Amino acid sequence: MQYDFNEVIDRSGTSSVKWDPAYLKRHIDFDAEGGLPLWVADMDFRCAAPIINALKERVEHGIYGYSFPNDHYYDALKWWMKKRHGWEIQSEWVTLMPGVVPALNFIIRAFTKEGDKVIIQQPVYHPFTNTVVQNNRIVANNALKNENGIYEMDFEDLEQKAKDPDTKLLILCNPHNPVGKVWSAEELQRLGQICNDNDVIVVSDEIHSDLVLPGNQHTTYALLGESFANHSIICTAPSKTFNLAGLQASNIIIPNPEIKAKLDEELKKSSIHGVNLFGLTATIAAYSPEGEEWLEQLLTYLDANADFINKFVKKHMPKVKYHKPQATYMAWLDFREVEESFDKLERSVKEEAKVLLNGGTMFGRSGEGFMRLNFACPQSILEEALERIANTIYFQK
């Protein structure tokens, strides 16, 4: 069937973190009246029809008791991973979790002790930093190198940090959020070899792996080879792909049985063993040929939105630097030539343009002067938001 991603759907009154005026005022100090929130990473598109239909059928059953992932669930997950990523997984490799971020917390506690170091690569998804710090571990920042807007790994610095005997984990953003980078197999192999040589477990967050824009190819970390797979934890979820974050379902895939057993033991300490019934239902429906049909149409639309931003910025905001992302639905906009004061920049966008974006410093100090824009919305909303930003920031200069 054909999906309409141009449809503007009113999300007010739905307890949406992204759009709810009360939440935005209380937590973000953003006046949502007439505002356009293009910040937190969920999409403004209606869910795929097979998911909606499956959830309706489950609701109509009328009993919502304790549930477990049956063979249908694992078959759907295995089909999806093989079809989309060429990875044949086993059911016994999978640990279900309510989300990737909670999983990171449990992983950190299972494989490190207080005072140990965890490598991350800023600017990066801010919960990576939070999970390390909140568990009294130390952030070892292997900062990405920005070469004229193209981000690369600093392998020399990585090797030095990995050699530290206190370093136990590396959390990899693959593909990378917020810079939209799809790491090549060669880059991942070099990173992985450094980690393997120094007994550092790689935790590969691949939650955006289905959201690779046309012309790019995601490499699942575990497919680099047996030695890489056996020294890794792969974090996946349907939440970003199909806009299911509210159903809290993720699949942590661990080929090494010893590593999996250690994580599962940590989960038992907190009685993490139940699963969200509707998350199970939605995942089975999503990981299907019908779900894939929706995704292919989505990727075409997102690609067009990414191109639209490129054309708009070049024409109306030439001092803003933008490189089209290879994956995700996030635009990483560089305003450093527009405004020297980052505080003033963020305040102007939020209060004058009334557009809510994510300030770059939340992803690390190297994000200063940048802002992250979520373009998973109807193009009419995207265009209005960009026009407001241009009129407020650029034309005042």
PDB file of N, CA, C and O in Angstrom, residues 43-92:
ATOM      1  N   MET A  43       9.476  10.179  15.288  1.00  0.00           N
ATOM      2  CA  MET A  43       8.971  10.680  14.013  1.00  0.00           C
ATOM      3  C   MET A  43       7.526  11.142  14.137  1.00  0.00           C
ATOM      4  O   MET A  43       6.779  10.678  15.000  1.00  0.00           O
ATOM      5  N   ASP A  44       7.152  12.041  13.246  1.00  0.00           N
ATOM      6  CA  ASP A  44       5.789  12.570  13.229  1.00  0.00           C
ATOM      7  C   ASP A  44       4.930  11.894  12.165  1.00  0.00           C
ATOM      8  O   ASP A  44       3.972  12.483  11.669  1.00  0.00           O
ATOM      9  N   PHE A  45       5.270  10.653  11.841  1.00  0.00           N
ATOM     10  CA  PHE A  45       4.532   9.904  10.828  1.00  0.00           C
ATOM     11  C   PHE A  45       3.686   8.811  11.485  1.00  0.00           C
ATOM     12  O   PHE A  45       4.089   8.217  12.484  1.00  0.00           O
ATOM     13  N   ARG A  46       2.541   8.553  10.878  1.00  0.00           N
ATOM     14  CA  ARG A  46       1.690   7.480  11.355  1.00  0.00           C
ATOM     15  C   ARG A  46       2.398   6.136  11.167  1.00  0.00           C
ATOM     16  O   ARG A  46       3.099   5.911  10.187  1.00  0.00           O
ATOM     17  N   CYS A  47       2.198   5.261  12.127  1.00  0.00           N
ATOM     18  CA  CYS A  47       2.858   3.960  12.121  1.00  0.00           C
ATOM     19  C   CYS A  47       2.399   3.113  10.917  1.00  0.00           C
ATOM     20  O   CYS A  47       1.338   3.360  10.329  1.00  0.00           O
ATOM     21  N   ALA A  48       3.200   2.121  10.574  1.00  0.00           N
ATOM     22  CA  ALA A  48       2.870   1.222   9.473  1.00  0.00           C
ATOM     23  C   ALA A  48       1.557   0.495   9.750  1.00  0.00           C
ATOM     24  O   ALA A  48       1.296   0.045  10.875  1.00  0.00           O
ATOM     25  N   ALA A  49       0.733   0.349   8.718  1.00  0.00           N
ATOM     26  CA  ALA A  49      -0.591  -0.260   8.858  1.00  0.00           C
ATOM     27  C   ALA A  49      -0.554  -1.649   9.492  1.00  0.00           C
ATOM     28  O   ALA A  49      -1.403  -1.957  10.348  1.00  0.00           O
ATOM     29  N   PRO A  50       0.373  -2.543   9.120  1.00  0.00           N
ATOM     30  CA  PRO A  50       0.355  -3.868   9.742  1.00  0.00           C
ATOM     31  C   PRO A  50       0.588  -3.823  11.248  1.00  0.00           C
ATOM     32  O   PRO A  50       0.069  -4.668  11.979  1.00  0.00           O
ATOM     33  N   ILE A  51       1.339  -2.845  11.712  1.00  0.00           N
ATOM     34  CA  ILE A  51       1.567  -2.707  13.157  1.00  0.00           C
ATOM     35  C   ILE A  51       0.289  -2.238  13.839  1.00  0.00           C
ATOM     36  O   ILE A  51      -0.122  -2.784  14.871  1.00  0.00           O
ATOM     37  N   ILE A  52      -0.349  -1.235  13.266  1.00  0.00           N
ATOM     38  CA  ILE A  52      -1.604  -0.727  13.847  1.00  0.00           C
ATOM     39  C   ILE A  52      -2.651  -1.838  13.889  1.00  0.00           C
ATOM     40  O   ILE A  52      -3.339  -2.027  14.909  1.00  0.00           O
ATOM     41  N   ASN A  53      -2.774  -2.587  12.821  1.00  0.00           N
ATOM     42  CA  ASN A  53      -3.771  -3.656  12.763  1.00  0.00           C
ATOM     43  C   ASN A  53      -3.474  -4.761  13.772  1.00  0.00           C
ATOM     44  O   ASN A  53      -4.392  -5.294  14.425  1.00  0.00           O
ATOM     45  N   ALA A  54      -2.196  -5.103  13.923  1.00  0.00           N
ATOM     46  CA  ALA A  54      -1.829  -6.148  14.883  1.00  0.00           C
ATOM     47  C   ALA A  54      -2.118  -5.704  16.316  1.00  0.00           C
ATOM     48  O   ALA A  54      -2.596  -6.496  17.138  1.00  0.00           O
ATOM     49  N   LEU A  55      -1.852  -4.439  16.600  1.00  0.00           N
ATOM     50  CA  LEU A  55      -2.124  -3.919  17.947  1.00  0.00           C
ATOM     51  C   LEU A  55      -3.628  -3.864  18.211  1.00  0.00           C
ATOM     52  O   LEU A  55      -4.085  -4.183  19.318  1.00  0.00           O
ATOM     53  N   LYS A  56      -4.408  -3.454  17.222  1.00  0.00           N
ATOM     54  CA  LYS A  56      -5.870  -3.435  17.379  1.00  0.00           C
ATOM     55  C   LYS A  56      -6.392  -4.831  17.699  1.00  0.00           C
ATOM     56  O   LYS A  56      -7.228  -5.010  18.607  1.00  0.00           O
ATOM     57  N   GLU A  57      -5.914  -5.813  16.968  1.00  0.00           N
ATOM     58  CA  GLU A  57      -6.365  -7.191  17.178  1.00  0.00           C
ATOM     59  C   GLU A  57      -5.994  -7.670  18.584  1.00  0.00           C
ATOM     60  O   GLU A  57      -6.799  -8.330  19.246  1.00  0.00           O
ATOM     61  N   ARG A  58      -4.806  -7.304  19.022  1.00  0.00           N
ATOM     62  CA  ARG A  58      -4.374  -7.730  20.357  1.00  0.00           C
ATOM     63  C   ARG A  58      -5.190  -7.039  21.443  1.00  0.00           C
ATOM     64  O   ARG A  58      -5.546  -7.653  22.458  1.00  0.00           O
ATOM     65  N   VAL A  59      -5.484  -5.755  21.250  1.00  0.00           N
ATOM     66  CA  VAL A  59      -6.303  -5.020  22.219  1.00  0.00           C
ATOM     67  C   VAL A  59      -7.684  -5.644  22.313  1.00  0.00           C
ATOM     68  O   VAL A  59      -8.242  -5.823  23.414  1.00  0.00           O
ATOM     69  N   GLU A  60      -8.248  -6.005  21.174  1.00  0.00           N
ATOM     70  CA  GLU A  60      -9.608  -6.559  21.166  1.00  0.00           C
ATOM     71  C   GLU A  60      -9.681  -7.928  21.831  1.00  0.00           C
ATOM     72  O   GLU A  60     -10.755  -8.353  22.246  1.00  0.00           O
ATOM     73  N   HIS A  61      -8.550  -8.596  21.967  1.00  0.00           N
ATOM     74  CA  HIS A  61      -8.551  -9.874  22.681  1.00  0.00           C
ATOM     75  C   HIS A  61      -8.987  -9.687  24.123  1.00  0.00           C
ATOM     76  O   HIS A  61      -9.678 -10.534  24.697  1.00  0.00           O
ATOM     77  N   GLY A  62      -8.600  -8.552  24.710  1.00  0.00           N
ATOM     78  CA  GLY A  62      -9.138  -8.167  26.003  1.00  0.00           C
ATOM     79  C   GLY A  62      -8.400  -8.656  27.228  1.00  0.00           C
ATOM     80  O   GLY A  62      -8.754  -8.288  28.355  1.00  0.00           O
ATOM     81  N   ILE A  63      -7.380  -9.489  27.094  1.00  0.00           N
ATOM     82  CA  ILE A  63      -6.612  -9.971  28.247  1.00  0.00           C
ATOM     83  C   ILE A  63      -5.143  -9.632  28.010  1.00  0.00           C
ATOM     84  O   ILE A  63      -4.572  -9.988  26.984  1.00  0.00           O
ATOM     85  N   TYR A  64      -4.539  -8.964  28.976  1.00  0.00           N
ATOM     86  CA  TYR A  64      -3.185  -8.452  28.806  1.00  0.00           C
ATOM     87  C   TYR A  64      -2.283  -8.925  29.949  1.00  0.00           C
ATOM     88  O   TYR A  64      -1.677  -8.142  30.671  1.00  0.00           O
ATOM     89  N   GLY A  65      -2.202 -10.214  30.094  1.00  0.00           N
ATOM     90  CA  GLY A  65      -1.443 -10.786  31.197  1.00  0.00           C
ATOM     91  C   GLY A  65       0.043 -10.890  30.918  1.00  0.00           C
ATOM     92  O   GLY A  65       0.562 -10.346  29.937  1.00  0.00           O
ATOM     93  N   TYR A  66       0.736 -11.617  31.797  1.00  0.00           N
ATOM     94  CA  TYR A  66       2.177 -11.816  31.620  1.00  0.00           C
ATOM     95  C   TYR A  66       2.447 -12.468  30.267  1.00  0.00           C
ATOM     96  O   TYR A  66       1.717 -13.356  29.828  1.00  0.00           O
ATOM     97  N   SER A  67       3.517 -12.032  29.627  1.00  0.00           N
ATOM     98  CA  SER A  67       3.780 -12.513  28.275  1.00  0.00           C
ATOM     99  C   SER A  67       5.254 -12.857  28.112  1.00  0.00           C
ATOM    100  O   SER A  67       6.093 -12.484  28.920  1.00  0.00           O
ATOM    101  N   PHE A  68       5.554 -13.576  27.032  1.00  0.00           N
ATOM    102  CA  PHE A  68       6.933 -13.976  26.740  1.00  0.00           C
ATOM    103  C   PHE A  68       7.132 -13.974  25.233  1.00  0.00           C
ATOM    104  O   PHE A  68       6.164 -14.082  24.466  1.00  0.00           O
ATOM    105  N   PRO A  69       8.377 -13.868  24.770  1.00  0.00           N
ATOM    106  CA  PRO A  69       8.637 -13.912  23.332  1.00  0.00           C
ATOM    107  C   PRO A  69       8.576 -15.350  22.814  1.00  0.00           C
ATOM    108  O   PRO A  69       9.437 -16.166  23.140  1.00  0.00           O
ATOM    109  N   ASN A  70       7.563 -15.641  22.018  1.00  0.00           N
ATOM    110  CA  ASN A  70       7.416 -17.007  21.505  1.00  0.00           C
ATOM    111  C   ASN A  70       8.198 -17.180  20.197  1.00  0.00           C
ATOM    112  O   ASN A  70       8.943 -16.295  19.774  1.00  0.00           O
ATOM    113  N   ASP A  71       8.015 -18.332  19.561  1.00  0.00           N
ATOM    114  CA  ASP A  71       8.766 -18.621  18.333  1.00  0.00           C
ATOM    115  C   ASP A  71       8.465 -17.613  17.227  1.00  0.00           C
ATOM    116  O   ASP A  71       9.338 -17.293  16.407  1.00  0.00           O
ATOM    117  N   HIS A  72       7.221 -17.110  17.185  1.00  0.00           N
ATOM    118  CA  HIS A  72       6.866 -16.128  16.162  1.00  0.00           C
ATOM    119  C   HIS A  72       7.720 -14.871  16.303  1.00  0.00           C
ATOM    120  O   HIS A  72       8.138 -14.263  15.299  1.00  0.00           O
ATOM    121  N   TYR A  73       7.966 -14.496  17.545  1.00  0.00           N
ATOM    122  CA  TYR A  73       8.776 -13.309  17.792  1.00  0.00           C
ATOM    123  C   TYR A  73      10.197 -13.521  17.283  1.00  0.00           C
ATOM    124  O   TYR A  73      10.733 -12.700  16.514  1.00  0.00           O
ATOM    125  N   TYR A  74      10.821 -14.609  17.695  1.00  0.00           N
ATOM    126  CA  TYR A  74      12.205 -14.861  17.294  1.00  0.00           C
ATOM    127  C   TYR A  74      12.319 -15.085  15.784  1.00  0.00           C
ATOM    128  O   TYR A  74      13.305 -14.664  15.158  1.00  0.00           O
ATOM    129  N   ASP A  75      11.331 -15.732  15.190  1.00  0.00           N
ATOM    130  CA  ASP A  75      11.357 -15.946  13.746  1.00  0.00           C
ATOM    131  C   ASP A  75      11.323 -14.613  12.998  1.00  0.00           C
ATOM    132  O   ASP A  75      12.028 -14.423  11.994  1.00  0.00           O
ATOM    133  N   ALA A  76      10.492 -13.676  13.493  1.00  0.00           N
ATOM    134  CA  ALA A  76      10.406 -12.360  12.863  1.00  0.00           C
ATOM    135  C   ALA A  76      11.730 -11.609  12.995  1.00  0.00           C
ATOM    136  O   ALA A  76      12.221 -10.997  12.030  1.00  0.00           O
ATOM    137  N   LEU A  77      12.315 -11.659  14.186  1.00  0.00           N
ATOM    138  CA  LEU A  77      13.584 -10.976  14.419  1.00  0.00           C
ATOM    139  C   LEU A  77      14.693 -11.576  13.548  1.00  0.00           C
ATOM    140  O   LEU A  77      15.474 -10.844  12.915  1.00  0.00           O
ATOM    141  N   LYS A  78      14.762 -12.900  13.486  1.00  0.00           N
ATOM    142  CA  LYS A  78      15.800 -13.556  12.690  1.00  0.00           C
ATOM    143  C   LYS A  78      15.614 -13.258  11.202  1.00  0.00           C
ATOM    144  O   LYS A  78      16.600 -13.038  10.480  1.00  0.00           O
ATOM    145  N   TRP A  79      14.368 -13.266  10.745  1.00  0.00           N
ATOM    146  CA  TRP A  79      14.095 -12.946   9.341  1.00  0.00           C
ATOM    147  C   TRP A  79      14.570 -11.537   9.011  1.00  0.00           C
ATOM    148  O   TRP A  79      15.222 -11.303   7.984  1.00  0.00           O
ATOM    149  N   TRP A  80      14.260 -10.597   9.892  1.00  0.00           N
ATOM    150  CA  TRP A  80      14.610  -9.193   9.657  1.00  0.00           C
ATOM    151  C   TRP A  80      16.121  -8.987   9.615  1.00  0.00           C
ATOM    152  O   TRP A  80      16.642  -8.331   8.711  1.00  0.00           O
ATOM    153  N   MET A  81      16.823  -9.554  10.585  1.00  0.00           N
ATOM    154  CA  MET A  81      18.263  -9.356  10.645  1.00  0.00           C
ATOM    155  C   MET A  81      18.951  -9.973   9.422  1.00  0.00           C
ATOM    156  O   MET A  81      19.909  -9.410   8.894  1.00  0.00           O
ATOM    157  N   LYS A  82      18.469 -11.103   8.952  1.00  0.00           N
ATOM    158  CA  LYS A  82      19.055 -11.717   7.759  1.00  0.00           C
ATOM    159  C   LYS A  82      18.683 -10.940   6.504  1.00  0.00           C
ATOM    160  O   LYS A  82      19.542 -10.678   5.639  1.00  0.00           O
ATOM    161  N   LYS A  83      17.411 -10.541   6.396  1.00  0.00           N
ATOM    162  CA  LYS A  83      16.937  -9.859   5.185  1.00  0.00           C
ATOM    163  C   LYS A  83      17.553  -8.470   5.043  1.00  0.00           C
ATOM    164  O   LYS A  83      18.015  -8.097   3.959  1.00  0.00           O
ATOM    165  N   ARG A  84      17.586  -7.711   6.131  1.00  0.00           N
ATOM    166  CA  ARG A  84      18.056  -6.330   6.059  1.00  0.00           C
ATOM    167  C   ARG A  84      19.556  -6.187   6.236  1.00  0.00           C
ATOM    168  O   ARG A  84      20.159  -5.247   5.707  1.00  0.00           O
ATOM    169  N   HIS A  85      20.174  -7.111   6.975  1.00  0.00           N
ATOM    170  CA  HIS A  85      21.584  -6.917   7.335  1.00  0.00           C
ATOM    171  C   HIS A  85      22.487  -8.107   7.020  1.00  0.00           C
ATOM    172  O   HIS A  85      23.693  -8.049   7.282  1.00  0.00           O
ATOM    173  N   GLY A  86      21.906  -9.179   6.492  1.00  0.00           N
ATOM    174  CA  GLY A  86      22.722 -10.325   6.127  1.00  0.00           C
ATOM    175  C   GLY A  86      23.313 -11.077   7.305  1.00  0.00           C
ATOM    176  O   GLY A  86      24.316 -11.785   7.159  1.00  0.00           O
ATOM    177  N   TRP A  87      22.690 -10.949   8.469  1.00  0.00           N
ATOM    178  CA  TRP A  87      23.214 -11.558   9.689  1.00  0.00           C
ATOM    179  C   TRP A  87      22.265 -12.658  10.154  1.00  0.00           C
ATOM    180  O   TRP A  87      21.112 -12.385  10.476  1.00  0.00           O
ATOM    181  N   GLU A  88      22.741 -13.894  10.190  1.00  0.00           N
ATOM    182  CA  GLU A  88      21.944 -15.009  10.675  1.00  0.00           C
ATOM    183  C   GLU A  88      22.189 -15.171  12.172  1.00  0.00           C
ATOM    184  O   GLU A  88      23.271 -15.583  12.586  1.00  0.00           O
ATOM    185  N   ILE A  89      21.193 -14.840  12.952  1.00  0.00           N
ATOM    186  CA  ILE A  89      21.333 -14.905  14.404  1.00  0.00           C
ATOM    187  C   ILE A  89      20.576 -16.111  14.955  1.00  0.00           C
ATOM    188  O   ILE A  89      19.743 -16.708  14.270  1.00  0.00           O
ATOM    189  N   GLN A  90      20.868 -16.453  16.195  1.00  0.00           N
ATOM    190  CA  GLN A  90      20.200 -17.537  16.891  1.00  0.00           C
ATOM    191  C   GLN A  90      19.321 -16.962  18.006  1.00  0.00           C
ATOM    192  O   GLN A  90      19.683 -15.953  18.624  1.00  0.00           O
ATOM    193  N   SER A  91      18.216 -17.613  18.263  1.00  0.00           N
ATOM    194  CA  SER A  91      17.301 -17.144  19.307  1.00  0.00           C
ATOM    195  C   SER A  91      17.998 -17.026  20.656  1.00  0.00           C
ATOM    196  O   SER A  91      17.740 -16.088  21.418  1.00  0.00           O
ATOM    197  N   GLU A  92      18.883 -17.979  20.945  1.00  0.00           N
ATOM    198  CA  GLU A  92      19.530 -17.992  22.266  1.00  0.00           C
ATOM    199  C   GLU A  92      20.544 -16.867  22.443  1.00  0.00           C
ATOM    200  O   GLU A  92      21.064 -16.663  23.543  1.00  0.00           O
TER     201      GLU A  92
END
